[in-house]
Amino acid sequence: MTINAHPALPEFDYIRPVTLEDASQFLARYPDEARPFLGGTDVFVRMRDGYSAPKFLVDVKNLDGTNSLHFDKSGGLTLGAAVNMNRVIASPEVRVNYPLLGEACRSVASYQLRTRATVVGNICNASPAGDTIGACLVFKGVLYIHGVDGFHQEPLAAFFLGPGRTTLEPGDIVTAIHFPPPPQGCAGVYLKLGRNKLSDLAIVGVTVLGYPDAGTSSGYLFRIALASVAPVPLVPADAEAYLANHPISLETFREAAGLAASACSPIDDVRGGARYRAAMVRNLTIKGLEEIWRRLR
Ligand SMILES: Cc1cc2nc3c(=O)[nH]c(=O)nc-3n(C[C@H](O)[C@H](O)[C@H](O)COP(=O)(O)OP(=O)(O)OC[C@H]3O[C@@H](n4cnc5c(N)ncnc54)[C@H](O)[C@@H]3O)c2cc1C
């Protein structure tokens, strides 16, 4: 018997709306048959592999505001949905102000893939393994969404409902993600454990951002986000609170990393076992915290 692991791409109609209003109306009219796409690196692979067969693919790359990357010191960074990851990496504003975001993009697959793949596509795909989501969470990203009733905003922290599931309603199109100015004196790191150094999804991903904060008893705030260890990208709030309330030391880092590991609910899959994943969260969180502490001092 021959198993066809990669069935051919099914037929579909390519739709290229000119306005956001048209795009939202079309997507709302065909909630089960139409799908928006940006780089298509998730959409086309899922279609090729037989997981989905939308009748209409709606290209949202050329709509208002989706292609701009804009930074100003008081307002922060607004990253259009269609800006590909190589553009994010090459941006001087990102390099200076949000280097962690560029680092997270660089961890995704290959240069070739990143000429298509976008940060917003990575977010909307809602895989718990999405490599750029952690950086977007620790920088407190807010999504700009256009729907049939116009624009609204959604904090990224409230966006994920489960694997592949988000708060988006039929007709909703994410046009951009906005980040407030980065915290003064911050340092960030993304530690990705994959099966190889190139082009693999994370077995575990740990993002850490730290910065001085006079309002905490430790004098510092650390934000942490975990990939591939829960149904959604995970912020281990207890670990963050522990770090804010205890003097900085290796023992504090170990304790916080234990809390981060306890917050996880990983699964066994082809890339790693649940116990291994939880152990790696602990190890990589300690490593990330130590690295950030070294840079902050
Ligand atoms: C070979 C290969 C290697 C990969 N390696 C990695 C990796 O190392 N790390 C990683 O995180 N990912 C990886 N991926 C997955 C993928 O490349 C990323 O998730 C990418 O960021 C998706 O961006 P995109 O623009 O291509 O999204 P698309 O495929 O265009 O869309 C992704 C999802 O978002 C929805 N969507 C798109 N645009 C919008 C919008 N504006 N509003 C609302 N919903 C929208 C689509 O309907 C779809 O469900 C890999 C994929 C491939 C094929």
Short mmCIF file of C-alpha atoms and ligand atoms in Angstrom, two decimals:
data_model
loop_
_atom_site.label_atom_id
_atom_site.label_comp_id
_atom_site.label_asym_id
_atom_site.label_seq_id
_atom_site.Cartn_x
_atom_site.Cartn_y
_atom_site.Cartn_z
CA MET A 1 0.00 0.00 0.00
CA THR A 2 1.30 3.46 -0.86
CA ILE A 3 0.66 6.21 1.67
CA ASN A 4 0.40 9.65 0.14
CA ALA A 5 1.79 11.81 2.94
CA HIS A 6 1.40 14.99 0.93
CA PRO A 7 -1.79 15.11 -1.10
CA ALA A 8 -1.84 17.86 -3.73
CA LEU A 9 -3.06 21.35 -2.90
CA PRO A 10 -6.85 21.42 -3.30
CA GLU A 11 -8.42 23.93 -5.67
CA PHE A 12 -9.48 27.30 -4.27
CA ASP A 13 -10.45 30.79 -5.45
CA TYR A 14 -7.94 33.54 -4.79
CA ILE A 15 -9.64 36.70 -3.50
CA ARG A 16 -7.78 40.00 -3.27
CA PRO A 17 -10.01 42.66 -1.70
CA VAL A 18 -9.06 46.30 -2.12
CA THR A 19 -10.42 47.65 1.16
CA LEU A 20 -10.56 46.36 4.70
CA GLU A 21 -14.34 46.78 4.64
CA ASP A 22 -14.65 44.51 1.59
CA ALA A 23 -12.29 41.96 3.12
CA SER A 24 -14.18 41.80 6.44
CA GLN A 25 -17.57 41.62 4.69
CA PHE A 26 -16.37 38.78 2.45
CA LEU A 27 -14.87 36.77 5.32
CA ALA A 28 -18.02 37.27 7.41
CA ARG A 29 -20.24 36.16 4.50
CA TYR A 30 -18.33 32.86 4.16
CA PRO A 31 -17.19 32.02 7.73
CA ASP A 32 -16.64 28.33 6.97
CA GLU A 33 -15.38 28.63 3.42
CA ALA A 34 -13.07 31.65 3.42
CA ARG A 35 -9.71 32.05 5.13
CA PRO A 36 -7.45 35.10 5.32
CA PHE A 37 -3.77 34.64 4.62
CA LEU A 38 -0.52 36.60 4.75
CA GLY A 39 2.67 34.63 3.94
CA GLY A 40 0.69 31.41 3.59
CA THR A 41 3.42 29.31 5.23
CA ASP A 42 0.90 27.76 7.61
CA VAL A 43 -2.22 28.02 5.45
CA PHE A 44 -0.81 26.30 2.35
CA VAL A 45 0.96 23.56 4.30
CA ARG A 46 -2.26 22.69 6.14
CA MET A 47 -4.16 22.62 2.83
CA ARG A 48 -1.50 20.51 1.13
CA ASP A 49 -1.53 18.06 4.03
CA GLY A 50 -5.31 17.72 3.91
CA TYR A 51 -6.16 19.42 7.23
CA SER A 52 -8.20 22.19 5.65
CA ALA A 53 -9.77 22.95 2.28
CA PRO A 54 -11.10 26.53 2.20
CA LYS A 55 -13.02 27.43 -0.93
CA PHE A 56 -11.72 31.02 -0.85
CA LEU A 57 -8.29 32.25 0.20
CA VAL A 58 -8.45 35.95 1.00
CA ASP A 59 -5.15 37.76 0.52
CA VAL A 60 -4.95 40.46 3.21
CA LYS A 61 -1.36 41.52 2.49
CA ASN A 62 -2.12 44.74 0.63
CA LEU A 63 -4.76 46.23 2.86
CA ASP A 64 -4.48 49.55 4.68
CA GLY A 65 -1.75 49.67 7.32
CA THR A 66 -0.64 46.07 6.89
CA ASN A 67 2.71 46.91 5.28
CA SER A 68 4.06 49.57 7.58
CA LEU A 69 6.62 49.27 10.34
CA HIS A 70 6.56 52.44 12.39
CA PHE A 71 8.42 53.36 15.58
CA ASP A 72 8.54 56.46 17.68
CA LYS A 73 10.08 56.79 21.12
CA SER A 74 6.93 57.88 22.94
CA GLY A 75 4.38 55.76 21.07
CA GLY A 76 6.30 52.52 20.54
CA LEU A 77 6.32 50.13 17.59
CA THR A 78 3.44 49.34 15.24
CA LEU A 79 4.17 46.32 13.09
CA GLY A 80 1.87 45.80 10.10
CA ALA A 81 0.46 42.31 9.69
CA ALA A 82 2.08 41.79 6.29
CA VAL A 83 5.62 42.76 7.37
CA ASN A 84 7.66 39.60 6.92
CA MET A 85 10.11 38.37 9.55
CA ASN A 86 13.24 39.28 7.56
CA ARG A 87 12.03 42.88 7.44
CA VAL A 88 11.55 42.81 11.22
CA ILE A 89 15.07 41.43 11.71
CA ALA A 90 16.59 44.05 9.38
CA SER A 91 14.74 47.01 10.90
CA PRO A 92 17.13 49.41 12.71
CA GLU A 93 14.28 50.43 15.05
CA VAL A 94 13.68 46.82 16.06
CA ARG A 95 17.41 46.16 16.41
CA VAL A 96 17.87 49.08 18.80
CA ASN A 97 14.61 49.01 20.76
CA TYR A 98 13.21 45.46 20.59
CA PRO A 99 16.22 43.23 19.77
CA LEU A 100 14.42 40.29 21.42
CA LEU A 101 11.73 40.46 18.71
CA GLY A 102 14.38 40.18 15.99
CA GLU A 103 16.05 37.32 17.87
CA ALA A 104 12.73 35.45 18.08
CA CYS A 105 12.12 35.95 14.34
CA ARG A 106 15.63 34.69 13.56
CA SER A 107 14.84 31.43 15.38
CA VAL A 108 12.07 30.64 12.87
CA ALA A 109 13.05 28.11 10.19
CA SER A 110 15.23 29.55 7.39
CA TYR A 111 15.91 32.86 5.67
CA GLN A 112 13.82 31.69 2.70
CA LEU A 113 10.80 30.90 4.86
CA ARG A 114 11.13 34.21 6.69
CA THR A 115 10.77 36.16 3.43
CA ARG A 116 7.13 34.96 3.52
CA ALA A 117 6.34 34.25 7.17
CA THR A 118 4.98 37.08 9.30
CA VAL A 119 4.80 37.71 13.04
CA VAL A 120 1.04 38.31 12.84
CA GLY A 121 0.59 35.04 10.89
CA ASN A 122 2.59 33.27 13.61
CA ILE A 123 0.22 34.76 16.19
CA CYS A 124 -3.04 34.09 14.29
CA ASN A 125 -2.01 30.50 13.62
CA ALA A 126 -2.22 30.17 17.44
CA SER A 127 0.18 27.28 17.73
CA PRO A 128 1.54 26.99 21.29
CA ALA A 129 4.93 26.47 19.57
CA GLY A 130 4.94 29.82 17.72
CA ASP A 131 8.45 31.20 18.21
CA THR A 132 7.69 34.90 18.00
CA ILE A 133 4.69 34.89 20.33
CA GLY A 134 6.75 34.95 23.54
CA ALA A 135 8.55 38.17 22.55
CA CYS A 136 5.20 39.73 21.58
CA LEU A 137 3.76 38.75 24.97
CA VAL A 138 6.63 40.07 27.10
CA PHE A 139 6.60 43.36 25.15
CA LYS A 140 2.84 43.57 25.95
CA GLY A 141 1.63 43.49 22.33
CA VAL A 142 -1.86 44.68 21.46
CA LEU A 143 -3.55 43.53 18.24
CA TYR A 144 -5.36 45.95 15.93
CA ILE A 145 -8.31 44.10 14.46
CA HIS A 146 -10.70 45.16 11.70
CA GLY A 147 -14.10 43.47 11.69
CA VAL A 148 -17.52 44.05 10.19
CA ASP A 149 -18.18 46.74 12.82
CA GLY A 150 -14.86 48.55 12.31
CA PHE A 151 -11.67 48.51 14.40
CA HIS A 152 -11.07 47.22 17.90
CA GLN A 153 -8.00 46.31 19.92
CA GLU A 154 -7.18 43.11 21.77
CA PRO A 155 -4.29 42.57 24.18
CA LEU A 156 -2.29 39.58 22.97
CA ALA A 157 -2.39 38.12 26.48
CA ALA A 158 -6.17 37.56 26.09
CA PHE A 159 -6.12 36.39 22.45
CA PHE A 160 -5.42 32.64 22.66
CA LEU A 161 -8.18 30.18 23.52
CA GLY A 162 -6.52 26.86 22.61
CA PRO A 163 -4.40 25.26 19.89
CA GLY A 164 -5.44 27.01 16.65
CA ARG A 165 -8.20 28.91 18.47
CA THR A 166 -8.36 32.64 19.14
CA THR A 167 -10.90 35.29 20.02
CA LEU A 168 -11.20 36.31 16.33
CA GLU A 169 -14.77 36.40 15.01
CA PRO A 170 -15.83 35.81 11.39
CA GLY A 171 -14.80 38.88 9.39
CA ASP A 172 -11.99 39.84 11.79
CA ILE A 173 -8.64 40.68 10.22
CA VAL A 174 -5.59 41.54 12.30
CA THR A 175 -4.03 44.55 10.59
CA ALA A 176 -1.10 45.17 12.96
CA ILE A 177 0.41 44.52 16.36
CA HIS A 178 1.39 47.43 18.54
CA PHE A 179 4.06 47.43 21.27
CA PRO A 180 4.43 50.21 23.86
CA PRO A 181 7.93 51.64 24.26
CA PRO A 182 10.23 48.98 25.72
CA PRO A 183 10.83 49.19 29.50
CA GLN A 184 13.83 51.38 30.37
CA GLY A 185 17.06 49.37 30.65
CA CYS A 186 15.48 46.06 29.62
CA ALA A 187 17.31 42.97 28.38
CA GLY A 188 15.68 39.95 26.76
CA VAL A 189 16.52 36.48 25.52
CA TYR A 190 14.73 33.68 23.65
CA LEU A 191 15.97 30.15 24.32
CA LYS A 192 14.60 27.60 21.86
CA LEU A 193 15.13 23.90 22.21
CA GLY A 194 14.46 22.05 18.93
CA ARG A 195 15.46 18.70 17.51
CA ASN A 196 18.01 20.42 15.30
CA LYS A 197 19.45 23.90 14.92
CA LEU A 198 17.61 24.60 11.66
CA SER A 199 13.98 24.72 10.70
CA ASP A 200 12.28 22.79 13.49
CA LEU A 201 9.45 23.77 15.78
CA ALA A 202 10.31 24.25 19.46
CA ILE A 203 10.20 21.30 21.85
CA VAL A 204 10.30 24.06 24.46
CA GLY A 205 10.78 27.82 24.06
CA VAL A 206 11.51 30.19 26.94
CA THR A 207 11.39 33.98 26.56
CA VAL A 208 12.69 36.16 29.39
CA LEU A 209 12.64 39.96 29.59
CA GLY A 210 14.04 41.72 32.67
CA TYR A 211 14.44 45.35 33.74
CA PRO A 212 14.94 47.50 36.83
CA ASP A 213 11.71 48.47 38.58
CA ALA A 214 11.71 50.54 41.75
CA GLY A 215 8.16 49.42 42.55
CA THR A 216 9.07 45.80 43.36
CA SER A 217 10.82 44.54 46.49
CA SER A 218 13.53 42.81 44.40
CA GLY A 219 14.08 46.05 42.44
CA TYR A 220 13.50 44.20 39.16
CA LEU A 221 10.67 42.89 37.04
CA PHE A 222 10.99 39.79 34.91
CA ARG A 223 8.46 38.82 32.26
CA ILE A 224 8.46 35.22 31.09
CA ALA A 225 6.62 33.41 28.28
CA LEU A 226 6.75 29.68 27.52
CA ALA A 227 6.20 27.95 24.18
CA SER A 228 5.15 24.35 23.44
CA VAL A 229 4.26 23.40 27.00
CA ALA A 230 0.52 24.17 27.26
CA PRO A 231 -2.49 24.45 24.93
CA VAL A 232 -1.70 28.16 24.55
CA PRO A 233 1.49 30.25 24.80
CA LEU A 234 1.92 30.49 28.56
CA VAL A 235 2.83 33.33 30.94
CA PRO A 236 3.81 31.77 34.30
CA ALA A 237 2.40 34.53 36.51
CA ASP A 238 3.44 32.90 39.82
CA ALA A 239 7.06 32.72 38.69
CA GLU A 240 7.01 36.38 37.65
CA ALA A 241 5.48 37.42 41.01
CA TYR A 242 8.06 35.36 42.92
CA LEU A 243 10.89 37.12 41.11
CA ALA A 244 9.40 40.53 41.85
CA ASN A 245 9.06 39.76 45.57
CA HIS A 246 12.34 38.02 46.44
CA PRO A 247 15.91 39.27 46.44
CA ILE A 248 17.72 38.28 43.26
CA SER A 249 19.87 35.18 43.77
CA LEU A 250 20.45 31.83 42.12
CA GLU A 251 18.13 30.29 44.71
CA THR A 252 15.37 32.73 43.73
CA PHE A 253 15.90 31.87 40.05
CA ARG A 254 15.67 28.14 40.84
CA GLU A 255 12.49 28.62 42.84
CA ALA A 256 10.89 30.76 40.08
CA ALA A 257 11.91 28.22 37.42
CA GLY A 258 10.23 25.49 39.49
CA LEU A 259 7.04 27.58 39.54
CA ALA A 260 7.30 28.07 35.76
CA ALA A 261 7.62 24.30 35.27
CA SER A 262 4.62 23.67 37.56
CA ALA A 263 2.48 26.07 35.50
CA CYS A 264 2.99 23.93 32.36
CA SER A 265 0.71 21.17 31.12
CA PRO A 266 2.85 19.72 28.35
CA ILE A 267 1.94 16.75 26.14
CA ASP A 268 3.95 13.84 24.75
CA ASP A 269 4.44 14.15 21.01
CA VAL A 270 6.93 13.30 18.28
CA ARG A 271 9.22 16.12 19.39
CA GLY A 272 9.43 15.34 23.09
CA GLY A 273 7.82 13.81 26.17
CA ALA A 274 5.81 15.78 28.72
CA ARG A 275 8.25 15.13 31.60
CA TYR A 276 11.21 16.09 29.44
CA ARG A 277 9.47 19.30 28.42
CA ALA A 278 8.71 20.30 32.03
CA ALA A 279 12.33 19.57 33.02
CA MET A 280 13.58 21.67 30.11
CA VAL A 281 11.32 24.57 31.08
CA ARG A 282 12.98 24.55 34.48
CA ASN A 283 16.52 24.38 33.06
CA LEU A 284 15.99 26.96 30.33
CA THR A 285 14.19 29.37 32.67
CA ILE A 286 17.14 29.30 35.08
CA LYS A 287 19.52 29.75 32.14
CA GLY A 288 17.45 32.64 30.74
CA LEU A 289 17.18 34.40 34.10
CA GLU A 290 20.92 34.06 34.73
CA GLU A 291 21.69 35.42 31.28
CA ILE A 292 19.39 38.42 31.74
CA TRP A 293 20.74 39.10 35.23
CA ARG A 294 24.30 39.05 33.85
CA ARG A 295 23.31 41.63 31.22
CA LEU A 296 21.34 43.82 33.65
CA ARG A 297 24.32 44.09 35.99
C1 LIG B 1 9.12 24.61 6.64
C2 LIG B 1 8.44 25.37 7.73
C3 LIG B 1 9.14 25.64 8.89
C4 LIG B 1 8.53 26.36 9.93
N1 LIG B 1 9.25 26.61 11.05
C5 LIG B 1 8.70 27.34 12.05
C6 LIG B 1 9.47 27.65 13.22
O1 LIG B 1 10.64 27.30 13.35
N2 LIG B 1 8.84 28.37 14.21
C7 LIG B 1 7.54 28.79 14.09
O2 LIG B 1 7.04 29.44 15.01
N3 LIG B 1 6.81 28.51 12.99
C8 LIG B 1 7.35 27.81 11.97
N4 LIG B 1 6.61 27.52 10.84
C9 LIG B 1 5.20 27.97 10.78
C10 LIG B 1 4.95 29.31 10.02
O3 LIG B 1 5.99 29.63 9.13
C11 LIG B 1 4.75 30.49 10.98
O4 LIG B 1 3.68 30.23 11.87
C12 LIG B 1 4.52 31.83 10.25
O5 LIG B 1 4.85 32.88 11.10
C13 LIG B 1 3.09 32.04 9.73
O6 LIG B 1 3.03 33.31 9.09
P1 LIG B 1 2.32 33.48 7.69
O7 LIG B 1 2.34 34.93 7.35
O8 LIG B 1 2.90 32.56 6.67
O9 LIG B 1 0.83 33.02 8.08
P2 LIG B 1 -0.32 32.42 7.16
O10 LIG B 1 0.00 31.01 6.80
O11 LIG B 1 -0.66 33.34 6.04
O12 LIG B 1 -1.54 32.43 8.21
C14 LIG B 1 -1.45 31.72 9.44
C15 LIG B 1 -2.82 31.67 10.12
O13 LIG B 1 -3.26 32.97 10.47
C16 LIG B 1 -4.50 33.30 9.82
N5 LIG B 1 -4.32 34.68 9.39
C17 LIG B 1 -3.37 35.12 8.54
N6 LIG B 1 -3.44 36.44 8.44
C18 LIG B 1 -4.43 36.85 9.24
C19 LIG B 1 -4.95 38.14 9.57
N7 LIG B 1 -4.43 39.26 9.05
N8 LIG B 1 -5.96 38.21 10.44
C20 LIG B 1 -6.49 37.08 10.98
N9 LIG B 1 -6.04 35.84 10.72
C21 LIG B 1 -5.01 35.74 9.86
C22 LIG B 1 -4.62 32.34 8.65
O14 LIG B 1 -5.96 32.11 8.27
C23 LIG B 1 -3.95 31.11 9.26
O15 LIG B 1 -4.83 30.43 10.08
C24 LIG B 1 7.19 26.81 9.79
C25 LIG B 1 6.48 26.54 8.60
C26 LIG B 1 7.10 25.84 7.58
C27 LIG B 1 6.34 25.58 6.31
#
